[in-house]
Coordinates of C-alpha atoms in Angstrom, one line a residue:
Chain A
X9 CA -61.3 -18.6 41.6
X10 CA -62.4 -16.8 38.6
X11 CA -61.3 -13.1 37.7
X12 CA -64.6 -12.1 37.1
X13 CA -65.0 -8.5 39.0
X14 CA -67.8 -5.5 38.5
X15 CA -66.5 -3.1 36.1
X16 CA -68.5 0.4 36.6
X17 CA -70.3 0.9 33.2
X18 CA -69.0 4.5 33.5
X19 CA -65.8 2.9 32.7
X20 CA -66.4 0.3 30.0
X21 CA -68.0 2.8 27.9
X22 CA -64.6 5.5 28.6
X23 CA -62.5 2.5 27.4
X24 CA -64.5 1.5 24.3
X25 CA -64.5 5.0 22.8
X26 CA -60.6 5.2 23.7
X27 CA -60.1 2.8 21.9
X28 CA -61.7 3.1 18.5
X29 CA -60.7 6.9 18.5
X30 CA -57.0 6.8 19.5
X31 CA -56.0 3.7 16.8
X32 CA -58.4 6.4 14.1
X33 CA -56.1 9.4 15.8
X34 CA -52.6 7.5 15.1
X35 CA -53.6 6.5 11.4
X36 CA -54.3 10.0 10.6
X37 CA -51.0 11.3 12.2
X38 CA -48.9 8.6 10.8
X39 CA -49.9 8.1 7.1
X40 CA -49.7 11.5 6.4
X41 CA -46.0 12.0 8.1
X42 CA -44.5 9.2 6.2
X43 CA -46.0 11.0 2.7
X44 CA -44.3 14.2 4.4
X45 CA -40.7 12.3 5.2
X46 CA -41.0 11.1 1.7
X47 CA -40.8 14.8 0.0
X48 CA -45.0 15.4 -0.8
X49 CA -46.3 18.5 -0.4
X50 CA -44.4 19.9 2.6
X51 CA -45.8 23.3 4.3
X52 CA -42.5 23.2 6.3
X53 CA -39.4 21.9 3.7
X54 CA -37.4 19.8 5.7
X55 CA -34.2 21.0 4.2
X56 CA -34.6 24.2 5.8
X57 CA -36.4 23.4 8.9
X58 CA -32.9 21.7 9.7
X59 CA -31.5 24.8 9.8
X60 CA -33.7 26.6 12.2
X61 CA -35.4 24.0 14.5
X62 CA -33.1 24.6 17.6
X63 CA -34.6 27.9 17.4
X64 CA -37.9 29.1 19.7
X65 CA -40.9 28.4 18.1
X66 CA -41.7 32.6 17.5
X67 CA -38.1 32.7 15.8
X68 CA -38.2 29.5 13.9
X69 CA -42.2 30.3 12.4
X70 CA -40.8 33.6 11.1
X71 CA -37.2 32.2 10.0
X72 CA -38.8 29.3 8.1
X73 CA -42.5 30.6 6.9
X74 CA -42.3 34.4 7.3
X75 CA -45.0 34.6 9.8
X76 CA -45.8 34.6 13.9
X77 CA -48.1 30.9 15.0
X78 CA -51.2 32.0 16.4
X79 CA -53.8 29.3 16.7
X80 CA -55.0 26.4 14.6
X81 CA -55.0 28.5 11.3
X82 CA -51.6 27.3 10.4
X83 CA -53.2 23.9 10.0
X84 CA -56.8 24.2 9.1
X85 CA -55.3 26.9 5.9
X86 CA -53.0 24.7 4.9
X87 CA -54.4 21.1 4.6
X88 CA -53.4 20.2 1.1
X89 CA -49.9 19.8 2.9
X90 CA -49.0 16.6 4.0
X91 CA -47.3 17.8 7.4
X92 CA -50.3 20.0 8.1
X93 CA -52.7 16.9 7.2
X94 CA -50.3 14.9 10.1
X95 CA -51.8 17.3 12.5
X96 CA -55.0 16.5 11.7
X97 CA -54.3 13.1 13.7
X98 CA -52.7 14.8 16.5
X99 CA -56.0 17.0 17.0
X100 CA -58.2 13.9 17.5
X101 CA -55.6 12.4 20.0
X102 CA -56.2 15.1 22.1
X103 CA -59.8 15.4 21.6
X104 CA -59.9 11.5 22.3
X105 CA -60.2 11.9 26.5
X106 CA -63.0 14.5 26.1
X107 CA -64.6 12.5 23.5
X108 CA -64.5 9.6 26.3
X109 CA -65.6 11.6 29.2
X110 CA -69.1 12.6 27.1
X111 CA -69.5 8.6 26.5
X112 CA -68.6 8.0 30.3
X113 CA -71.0 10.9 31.6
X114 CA -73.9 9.0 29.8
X115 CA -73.3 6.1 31.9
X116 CA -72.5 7.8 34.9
X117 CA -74.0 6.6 37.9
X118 CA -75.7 9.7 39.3
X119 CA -76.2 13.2 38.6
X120 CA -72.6 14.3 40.8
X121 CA -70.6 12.1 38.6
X122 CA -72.5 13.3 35.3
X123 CA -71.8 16.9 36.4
X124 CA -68.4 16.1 36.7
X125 CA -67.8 14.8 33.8
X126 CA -69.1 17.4 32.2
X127 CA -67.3 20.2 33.8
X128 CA -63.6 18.8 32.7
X129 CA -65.1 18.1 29.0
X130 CA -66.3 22.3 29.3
X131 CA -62.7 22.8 30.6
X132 CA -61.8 21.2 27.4
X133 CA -63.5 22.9 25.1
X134 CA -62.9 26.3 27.0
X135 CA -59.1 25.8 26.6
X136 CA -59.1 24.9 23.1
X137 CA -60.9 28.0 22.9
X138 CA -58.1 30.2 25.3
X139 CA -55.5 29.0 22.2
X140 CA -56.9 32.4 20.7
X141 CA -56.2 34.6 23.4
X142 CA -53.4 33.3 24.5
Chain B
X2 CA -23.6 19.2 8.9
X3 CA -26.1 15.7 9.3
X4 CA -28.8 15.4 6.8
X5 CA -32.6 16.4 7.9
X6 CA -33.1 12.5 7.9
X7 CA -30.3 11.8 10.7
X8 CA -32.5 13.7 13.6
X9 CA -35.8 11.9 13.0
X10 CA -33.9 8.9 12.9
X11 CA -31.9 9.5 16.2
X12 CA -35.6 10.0 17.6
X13 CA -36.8 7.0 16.7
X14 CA -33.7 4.7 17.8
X15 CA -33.5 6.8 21.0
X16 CA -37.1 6.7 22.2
X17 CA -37.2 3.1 21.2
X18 CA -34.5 2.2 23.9
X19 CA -37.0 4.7 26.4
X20 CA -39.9 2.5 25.4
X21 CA -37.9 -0.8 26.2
X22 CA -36.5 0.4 29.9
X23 CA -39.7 2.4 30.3
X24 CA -42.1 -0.8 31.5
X25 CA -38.8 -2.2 33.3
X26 CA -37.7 0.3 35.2
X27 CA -40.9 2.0 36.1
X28 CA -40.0 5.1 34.8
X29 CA -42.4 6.8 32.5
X30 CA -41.5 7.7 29.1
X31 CA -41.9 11.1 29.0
X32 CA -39.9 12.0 32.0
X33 CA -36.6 10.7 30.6
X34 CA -37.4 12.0 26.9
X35 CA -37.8 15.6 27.6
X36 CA -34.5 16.4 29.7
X37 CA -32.6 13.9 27.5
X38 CA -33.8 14.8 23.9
X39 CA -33.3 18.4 25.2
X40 CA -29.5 18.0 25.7
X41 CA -28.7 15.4 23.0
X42 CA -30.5 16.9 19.4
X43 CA -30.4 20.5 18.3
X44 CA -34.3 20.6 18.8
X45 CA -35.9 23.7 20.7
X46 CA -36.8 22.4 23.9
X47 CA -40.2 24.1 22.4
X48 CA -40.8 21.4 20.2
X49 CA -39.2 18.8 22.7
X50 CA -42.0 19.6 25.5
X51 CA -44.6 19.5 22.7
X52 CA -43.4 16.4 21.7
X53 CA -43.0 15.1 25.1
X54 CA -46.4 15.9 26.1
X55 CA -48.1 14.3 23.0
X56 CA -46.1 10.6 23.7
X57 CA -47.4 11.3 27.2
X58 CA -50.6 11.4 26.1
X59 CA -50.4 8.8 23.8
X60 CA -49.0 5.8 25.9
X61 CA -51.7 6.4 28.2
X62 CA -55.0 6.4 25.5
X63 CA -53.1 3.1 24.4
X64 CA -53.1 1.5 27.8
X65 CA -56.2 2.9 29.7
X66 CA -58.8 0.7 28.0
X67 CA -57.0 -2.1 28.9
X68 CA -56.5 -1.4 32.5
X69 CA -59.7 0.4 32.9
X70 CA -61.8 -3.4 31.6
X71 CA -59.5 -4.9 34.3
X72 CA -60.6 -2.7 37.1
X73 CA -57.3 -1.3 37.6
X74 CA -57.6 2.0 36.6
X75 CA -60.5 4.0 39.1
X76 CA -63.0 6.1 36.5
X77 CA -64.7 7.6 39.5
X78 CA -61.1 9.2 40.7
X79 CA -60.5 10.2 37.7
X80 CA -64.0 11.7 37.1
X81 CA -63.1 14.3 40.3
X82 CA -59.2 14.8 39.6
X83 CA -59.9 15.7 36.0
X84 CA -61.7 19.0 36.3
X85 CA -58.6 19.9 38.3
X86 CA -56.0 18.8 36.2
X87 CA -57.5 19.7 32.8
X88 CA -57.6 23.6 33.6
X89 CA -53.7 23.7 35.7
X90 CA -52.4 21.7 32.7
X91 CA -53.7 24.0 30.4
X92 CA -52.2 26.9 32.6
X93 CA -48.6 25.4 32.7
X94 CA -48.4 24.7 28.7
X95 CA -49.1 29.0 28.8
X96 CA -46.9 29.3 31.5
X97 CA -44.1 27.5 30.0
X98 CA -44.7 28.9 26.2
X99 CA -44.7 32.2 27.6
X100 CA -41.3 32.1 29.6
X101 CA -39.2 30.6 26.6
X102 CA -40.6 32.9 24.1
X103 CA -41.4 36.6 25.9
X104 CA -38.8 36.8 28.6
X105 CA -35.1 37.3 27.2
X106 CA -33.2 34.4 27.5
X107 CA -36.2 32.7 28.0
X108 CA -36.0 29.0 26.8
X109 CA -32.7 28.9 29.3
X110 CA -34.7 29.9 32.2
X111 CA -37.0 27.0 31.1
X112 CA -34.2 24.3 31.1
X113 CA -32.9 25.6 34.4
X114 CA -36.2 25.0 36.1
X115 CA -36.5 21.7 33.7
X116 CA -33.4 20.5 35.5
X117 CA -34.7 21.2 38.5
X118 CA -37.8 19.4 38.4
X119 CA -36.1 16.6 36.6
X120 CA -34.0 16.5 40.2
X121 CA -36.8 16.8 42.5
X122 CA -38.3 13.8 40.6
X123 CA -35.2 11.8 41.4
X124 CA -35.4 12.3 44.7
X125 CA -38.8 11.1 45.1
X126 CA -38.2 8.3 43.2
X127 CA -35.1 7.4 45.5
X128 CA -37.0 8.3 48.5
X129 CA -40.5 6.9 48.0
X130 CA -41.8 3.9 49.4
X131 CA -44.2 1.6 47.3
X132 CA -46.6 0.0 49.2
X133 CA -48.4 -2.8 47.4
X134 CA -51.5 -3.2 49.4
X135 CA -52.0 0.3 51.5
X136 CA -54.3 -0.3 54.8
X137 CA -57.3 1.7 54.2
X138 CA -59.4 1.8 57.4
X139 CA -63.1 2.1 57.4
X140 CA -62.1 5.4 59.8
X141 CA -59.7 6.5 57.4
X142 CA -61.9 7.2 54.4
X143 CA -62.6 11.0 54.4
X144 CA -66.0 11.8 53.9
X145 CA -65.9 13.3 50.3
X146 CA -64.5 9.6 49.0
X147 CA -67.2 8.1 51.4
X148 CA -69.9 10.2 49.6
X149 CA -69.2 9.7 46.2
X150 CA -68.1 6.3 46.8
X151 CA -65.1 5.6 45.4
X152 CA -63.7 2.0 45.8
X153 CA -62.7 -0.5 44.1
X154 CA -61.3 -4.2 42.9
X155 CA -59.8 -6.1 41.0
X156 CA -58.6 -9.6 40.5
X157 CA -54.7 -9.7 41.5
X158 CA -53.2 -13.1 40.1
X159 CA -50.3 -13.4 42.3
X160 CA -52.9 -14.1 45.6
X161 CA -55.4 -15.6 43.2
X162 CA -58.7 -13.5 44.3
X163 CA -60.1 -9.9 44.5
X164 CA -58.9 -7.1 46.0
X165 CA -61.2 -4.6 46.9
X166 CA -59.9 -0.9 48.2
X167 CA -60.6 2.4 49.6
X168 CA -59.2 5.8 49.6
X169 CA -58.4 8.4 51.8
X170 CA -57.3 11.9 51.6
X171 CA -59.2 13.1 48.7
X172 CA -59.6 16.9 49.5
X173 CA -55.5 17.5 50.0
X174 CA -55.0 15.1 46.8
X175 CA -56.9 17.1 44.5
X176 CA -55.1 20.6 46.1
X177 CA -51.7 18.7 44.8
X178 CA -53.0 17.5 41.4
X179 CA -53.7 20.7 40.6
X180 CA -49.7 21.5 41.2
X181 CA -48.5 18.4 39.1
X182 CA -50.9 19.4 36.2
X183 CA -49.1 23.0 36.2
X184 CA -45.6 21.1 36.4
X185 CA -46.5 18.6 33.4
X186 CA -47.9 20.8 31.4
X187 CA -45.6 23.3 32.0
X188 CA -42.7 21.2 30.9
X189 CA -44.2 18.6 28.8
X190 CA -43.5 16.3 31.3
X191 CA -46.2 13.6 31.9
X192 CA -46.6 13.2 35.2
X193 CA -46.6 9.6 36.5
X194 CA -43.6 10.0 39.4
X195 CA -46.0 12.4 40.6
X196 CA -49.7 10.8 40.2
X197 CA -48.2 8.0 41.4
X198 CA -46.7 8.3 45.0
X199 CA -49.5 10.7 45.6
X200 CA -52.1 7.9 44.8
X201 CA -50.3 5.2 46.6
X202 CA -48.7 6.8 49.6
X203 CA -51.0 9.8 50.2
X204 CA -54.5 8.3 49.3
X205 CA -53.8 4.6 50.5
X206 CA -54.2 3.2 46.9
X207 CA -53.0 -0.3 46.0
X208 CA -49.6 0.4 44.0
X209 CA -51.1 -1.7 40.8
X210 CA -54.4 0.7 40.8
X211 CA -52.1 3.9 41.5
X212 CA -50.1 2.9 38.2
X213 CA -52.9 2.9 36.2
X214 CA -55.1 5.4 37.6
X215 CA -51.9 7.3 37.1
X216 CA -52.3 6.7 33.3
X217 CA -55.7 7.5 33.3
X218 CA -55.3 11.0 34.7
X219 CA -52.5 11.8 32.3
X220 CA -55.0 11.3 29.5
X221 CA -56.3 14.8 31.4
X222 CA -53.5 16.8 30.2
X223 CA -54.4 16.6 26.3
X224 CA -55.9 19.7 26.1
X225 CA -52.3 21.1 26.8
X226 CA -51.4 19.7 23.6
X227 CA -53.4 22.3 22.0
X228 CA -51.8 24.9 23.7
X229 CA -48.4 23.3 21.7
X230 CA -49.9 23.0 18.7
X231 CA -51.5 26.8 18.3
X232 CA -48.4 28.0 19.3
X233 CA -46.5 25.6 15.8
X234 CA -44.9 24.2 18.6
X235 CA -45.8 20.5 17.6
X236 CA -43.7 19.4 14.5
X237 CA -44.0 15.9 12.7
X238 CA -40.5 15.8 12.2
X239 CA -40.2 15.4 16.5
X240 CA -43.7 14.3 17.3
X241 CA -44.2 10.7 14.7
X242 CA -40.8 9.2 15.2
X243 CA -40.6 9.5 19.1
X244 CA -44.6 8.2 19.1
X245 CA -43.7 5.2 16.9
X246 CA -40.5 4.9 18.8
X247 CA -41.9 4.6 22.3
X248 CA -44.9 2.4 21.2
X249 CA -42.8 0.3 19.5
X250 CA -40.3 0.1 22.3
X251 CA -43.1 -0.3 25.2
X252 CA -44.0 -3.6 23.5
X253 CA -40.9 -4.8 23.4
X254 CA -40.1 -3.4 26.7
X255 CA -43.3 -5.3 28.3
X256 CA -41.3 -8.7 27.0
X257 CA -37.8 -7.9 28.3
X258 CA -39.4 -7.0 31.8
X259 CA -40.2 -10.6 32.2
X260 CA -36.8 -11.4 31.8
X261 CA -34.4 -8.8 33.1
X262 CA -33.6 -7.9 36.7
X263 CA -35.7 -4.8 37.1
X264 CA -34.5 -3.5 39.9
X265 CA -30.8 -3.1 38.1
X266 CA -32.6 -1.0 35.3
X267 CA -34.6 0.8 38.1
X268 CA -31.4 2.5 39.4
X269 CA -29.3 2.7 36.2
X270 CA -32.4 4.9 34.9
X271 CA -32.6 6.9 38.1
X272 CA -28.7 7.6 37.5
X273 CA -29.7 9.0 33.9
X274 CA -32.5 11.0 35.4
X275 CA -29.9 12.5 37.8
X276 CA -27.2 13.2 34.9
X277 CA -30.0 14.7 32.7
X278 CA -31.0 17.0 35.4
X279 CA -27.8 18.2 36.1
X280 CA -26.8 18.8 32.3
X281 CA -30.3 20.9 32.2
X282 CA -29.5 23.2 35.1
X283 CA -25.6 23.0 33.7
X284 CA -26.9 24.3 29.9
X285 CA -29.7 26.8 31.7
X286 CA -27.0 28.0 33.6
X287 CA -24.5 28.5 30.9
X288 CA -27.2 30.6 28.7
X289 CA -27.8 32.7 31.2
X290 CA -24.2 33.5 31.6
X291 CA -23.4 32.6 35.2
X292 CA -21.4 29.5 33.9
X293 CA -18.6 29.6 31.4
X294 CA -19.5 27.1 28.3
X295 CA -18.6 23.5 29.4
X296 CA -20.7 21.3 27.8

């Protein structure tokens, strides 16, 4: 017996993109930390993060940085920093589903599937959106 | 006072040993990280459910390919469960920001519900049945799953052919997706002891495509990340030693399960998970003043 099966095409193009983008999304997270563990260019010093990191995140923003976290800004002003540049990874990981969805909704198999995909990738974008508001 | 180094370094060794017993014992990652890392480093559980959320999110781009090219993992469930889960996950990383940071005494309440969750999970997992090959009748498929056609197969090695399935009980399925997105993105949770009963038991899925589709439909709850991440919630310092922890410690993990009695490691982890939620509910407590300080 052979273990070949039919693999919706929906699929294989979800897992393809996956792929490529999460192993792009852990480089960028990774290289950048290990720069920041090593002492470059910190937006947050470790040496006095220690000191407030059991705190909530409001408290520990305005104890270590002087100001509240609203939004991306903190990262996207700050990307000569290699702690901020770490994030940049982190953003792709999570764009990585959506990124899949649009690849999968082109090979949907009809129009409902195609609409569905697309309404969870609008649901992504809306709630990256919400970060402002909320 | 321990050097900055000494906590990133605890992270690493200590989600290294989650990553080994994870594949083992069954138990996902996340849901033993965030009550444990919680009680045993001086982290904000803040940063903790950030963190939490992003290995959650991680482990399961790194496996879905895989399991999606083997026919494991169902794209068309996923397709109808994600609109659902996307928005309530996004809704539960608010939820939970918002209680540890706006109500006084906030992050307390957040471990004492934490804890709570954390012992509802054990009970399902002590209570639930797995059943390996669910009978699906043809009169059993509700009609939304008959419409948009959602089956499936796969080759299974240990009967040496295909297995092709069906599934039942869409419209209550996606009603209670919509909870567990709230819950895991709420508390940074992940939420395969929930996906995956609910698959298996509820919607007649075969256990091995529950697992995965599981997987799949965590990938759903990324945009929650964002919610961590405009909120500074997600520091490297957490976030890259417990990712390179767990991925490290899943591969090794996926070797030792060949080996090692699983069912042992099944219930020694369910004992942590029971400990851990009692210590959650015994430190929310204790914050909130109606315990004296024990632990």
């Amino acid at each position: 017996m052979t273990e070949k099966i039919d693999v919706d095409p929906m699929a294989l193009a979800f897992a393809k993109i996956m792929t490529i983008f999460t192993i792009i999304g852990i480089v960028l997270m990774v290289v950048p930390a290990i720069l920041y563990f090593m002492g470059q260019n910190q937006y947050i010093p470790l040496s006095k993060a220690m000191d407030y990191w059991h705190e909530s995140t409001v408290d520990f923003w305005k104890d270590v940085k002087g100001i509240t976290v609203h939004g991306y800004d903190w990262v996207f002003e700050n990307l000569q920093y290699t702690d901020c540049q770490s994030m940049i990874g982190v953003l792709l990981l999570m764009m990585t589903p959506l990124i899949s969805m649009l690849a999968a909704a082109a090979k949907a198999p009809n129009k409902t599937y195609a609409i569905l995909l697309l309404i969870a990738s609008a649901e992504f974008i809306l709630s990256i959106i919400l970060k402002g508001i909320f | 006072m321990a050097a900055w180094w000494f906590w990133p370094l605890f992270l690493f060794i200590f989600t290294l040993v989650i990553g080994i017993i994870s594949p083992v014992s069954g138990v996902g990652g996340g849901v033993l990280y965030v009550p444990l890392a919680t009680v045993l480093t001086p982290f904000s559980v803040d940063f903790i459910r950030g963190a939490g959320l992003v290995m959650a999110v991680v482990s399961a781009l790194s496996s879905v390919p895989y399991l999606l090219k083997k026919g494991l993992a169902n794209i068309r469930l996923y397709a109808v469960i994600a609109p659902i889960m996307v928005i309530t996950s996004v809704i539960g990383g608010i939820v939970g920001l918002w209680v540890s940071n706006a109500l006084p005494n906030g992050k307390y309440y957040v471990k004492l519900l934490l804890g709570v969750i954390i012992l509802l999970v054990f009970f399902i997992m002590i209570t639930s049945k797995r059943l390996e090959f669910p009978e699906v009748r043809d009169e059993d498929v509700d009609s939304w799953s008959r419409k948009l056609g959602i089956v499936g197969e796969w080759y299974e090695p240990s009967l040496d052919r295909i297995v092709q399935y069906k599934i039942k009980n869409l419209p209550v399925g996606m009603l209670m997706f919509g909870v567990i997105g709230f819950v895991a993105g709420m508390f940074g949770l992940g939420a395969g002891w929930a996906n995956v009963p609910l698959l298996n038991i509820v919607m007649g899925a075969p256990i091995k495509v529950a697992t995965a589709t599981s997987m799949l439909i965590i990938t759903a709850n990324a945009p929650a990340i964002g919610i961590y991440l405009a909120k500074g919630a997600i520091l490297p310092v957490v976030v890259v030693p417990s990712i390179l922890g767990i991925t490290i410690g899943a591969r090794i993990g996926a070797k030792v399960a060949e080996v090692i009695r699983p069912a042992f490691v099944r219930w020694l982890v369910i004992g942590v998970l029971f400990l851990a939620g009692v210590l959650n509910i015994i430190k929310g407590l204790e914050g909130l003043g109606y315990l004296p300080q024990i632990i």
